[in-house]
Amino acid sequence: MISVRRVYEVPSDKDGIRILVDRLWPRGISKEKAEINFWFKDIAPSNELRKSYHSAAIDFNEFKRRYLLELSESKSGDSLIRISEFIKAGDKNITLLYGLKDEINNNAAVLKEFILNKFIINKQ
């Protein structure tokens, strides 16, 4: 199972493998408190895309479209391969962590959709 949570939420035993998917470390939280297993910066949105979205130069739909394109054309195959291996192993949940306040419109939710389509839905 893949879930999406804010990195600021208290870690849960149900989280399984906790993967931070932001390019920058979230403000105000220590690495110890975050209890991160992996930090996959290379599958986070590019700096340019992140800045465009945070400055409201683009809306979420445009952010999502561009981020999915980045993921499709990504050279970050190693991190995606690692996630696919975690999925295949199937013995632990996977939690994608992000720092944004918006719990619906965030990069981790888009990444989850991408992963489900690439590694789960298309494999059935």
mmCIF file with all atom_site columns, C-alpha atoms in Angstrom, residues 27-67:
data_model
loop_
_atom_site.group_PDB
_atom_site.id
_atom_site.type_symbol
_atom_site.label_atom_id
_atom_site.label_alt_id
_atom_site.label_comp_id
_atom_site.label_asym_id
_atom_site.label_entity_id
_atom_site.label_seq_id
_atom_site.pdbx_PDB_ins_code
_atom_site.Cartn_x
_atom_site.Cartn_y
_atom_site.Cartn_z
_atom_site.occupancy
_atom_site.B_iso_or_equiv
_atom_site.pdbx_formal_charge
_atom_site.auth_seq_id
_atom_site.auth_comp_id
_atom_site.auth_asym_id
_atom_site.auth_atom_id
_atom_site.pdbx_PDB_model_num
ATOM 1  C CA . ARG A 1 27 ? 11.835 23.613 7.615   1.00 0.00 ? 27 ARG A CA 1
ATOM 2  C CA . GLY A 1 28 ? 11.650 23.142 11.339  1.00 0.00 ? 28 GLY A CA 1
ATOM 3  C CA . ILE A 1 29 ? 11.922 19.366 11.572  1.00 0.00 ? 29 ILE A CA 1
ATOM 4  C CA . SER A 1 30 ? 15.002 17.398 12.499  1.00 0.00 ? 30 SER A CA 1
ATOM 5  C CA . LYS A 1 31 ? 16.054 14.258 10.687  1.00 0.00 ? 31 LYS A CA 1
ATOM 6  C CA . GLU A 1 32 ? 15.588 12.307 13.902  1.00 0.00 ? 32 GLU A CA 1
ATOM 7  C CA . LYS A 1 33 ? 12.031 13.539 14.435  1.00 0.00 ? 33 LYS A CA 1
ATOM 8  C CA . ALA A 1 34 ? 11.077 12.958 10.788  1.00 0.00 ? 34 ALA A CA 1
ATOM 9  C CA . GLU A 1 35 ? 12.189 9.308  10.937  1.00 0.00 ? 35 GLU A CA 1
ATOM 10 C CA . ILE A 1 36 ? 12.958 9.195  7.212   1.00 0.00 ? 36 ILE A CA 1
ATOM 11 C CA . ASN A 1 37 ? 14.197 5.942  5.685   1.00 0.00 ? 37 ASN A CA 1
ATOM 12 C CA . PHE A 1 38 ? 15.051 7.464  2.301   1.00 0.00 ? 38 PHE A CA 1
ATOM 13 C CA . TRP A 1 39 ? 15.226 10.928 0.780   1.00 0.00 ? 39 TRP A CA 1
ATOM 14 C CA . PHE A 1 40 ? 14.703 10.704 -2.977  1.00 0.00 ? 40 PHE A CA 1
ATOM 15 C CA . LYS A 1 41 ? 15.389 14.279 -4.112  1.00 0.00 ? 41 LYS A CA 1
ATOM 16 C CA . ASP A 1 42 ? 15.818 13.174 -7.697  1.00 0.00 ? 42 ASP A CA 1
ATOM 17 C CA . ILE A 1 43 ? 12.118 12.352 -8.113  1.00 0.00 ? 43 ILE A CA 1
ATOM 18 C CA . ALA A 1 44 ? 10.977 15.637 -6.588  1.00 0.00 ? 44 ALA A CA 1
ATOM 19 C CA . PRO A 1 45 ? 9.783  18.391 -8.928  1.00 0.00 ? 45 PRO A CA 1
ATOM 20 C CA . SER A 1 46 ? 12.584 20.410 -10.522 1.00 0.00 ? 46 SER A CA 1
ATOM 21 C CA . ASN A 1 47 ? 13.579 23.638 -8.789  1.00 0.00 ? 47 ASN A CA 1
ATOM 22 C CA . GLU A 1 48 ? 12.071 25.642 -11.640 1.00 0.00 ? 48 GLU A CA 1
ATOM 23 C CA . LEU A 1 49 ? 8.729  23.825 -11.402 1.00 0.00 ? 49 LEU A CA 1
ATOM 24 C CA . ARG A 1 50 ? 8.683  23.981 -7.611  1.00 0.00 ? 50 ARG A CA 1
ATOM 25 C CA . LYS A 1 51 ? 9.316  27.741 -7.643  1.00 0.00 ? 51 LYS A CA 1
ATOM 26 C CA . SER A 1 52 ? 6.654  28.355 -10.308 1.00 0.00 ? 52 SER A CA 1
ATOM 27 C CA . TYR A 1 53 ? 4.039  26.528 -8.258  1.00 0.00 ? 53 TYR A CA 1
ATOM 28 C CA . HIS A 1 54 ? 4.982  28.069 -4.904  1.00 0.00 ? 54 HIS A CA 1
ATOM 29 C CA . SER A 1 55 ? 4.915  31.582 -6.359  1.00 0.00 ? 55 SER A CA 1
ATOM 30 C CA . ALA A 1 56 ? 1.453  30.901 -7.876  1.00 0.00 ? 56 ALA A CA 1
ATOM 31 C CA . ALA A 1 57 ? 2.795  31.509 -11.387 1.00 0.00 ? 57 ALA A CA 1
ATOM 32 C CA . ILE A 1 58 ? 1.056  28.240 -12.328 1.00 0.00 ? 58 ILE A CA 1
ATOM 33 C CA . ASP A 1 59 ? -1.960 26.467 -10.825 1.00 0.00 ? 59 ASP A CA 1
ATOM 34 C CA . PHE A 1 60 ? -1.993 22.905 -9.520  1.00 0.00 ? 60 PHE A CA 1
ATOM 35 C CA . ASN A 1 61 ? -3.320 21.396 -12.746 1.00 0.00 ? 61 ASN A CA 1
ATOM 36 C CA . GLU A 1 62 ? -0.426 22.888 -14.702 1.00 0.00 ? 62 GLU A CA 1
ATOM 37 C CA . PHE A 1 63 ? 2.018  21.851 -11.960 1.00 0.00 ? 63 PHE A CA 1
ATOM 38 C CA . LYS A 1 64 ? 0.681  18.292 -12.114 1.00 0.00 ? 64 LYS A CA 1
ATOM 39 C CA . ARG A 1 65 ? 0.903  18.169 -15.912 1.00 0.00 ? 65 ARG A CA 1
ATOM 40 C CA . ARG A 1 66 ? 4.515  19.383 -15.898 1.00 0.00 ? 66 ARG A CA 1
ATOM 41 C CA . TYR A 1 67 ? 5.552  17.177 -12.979 1.00 0.00 ? 67 TYR A CA 1
#
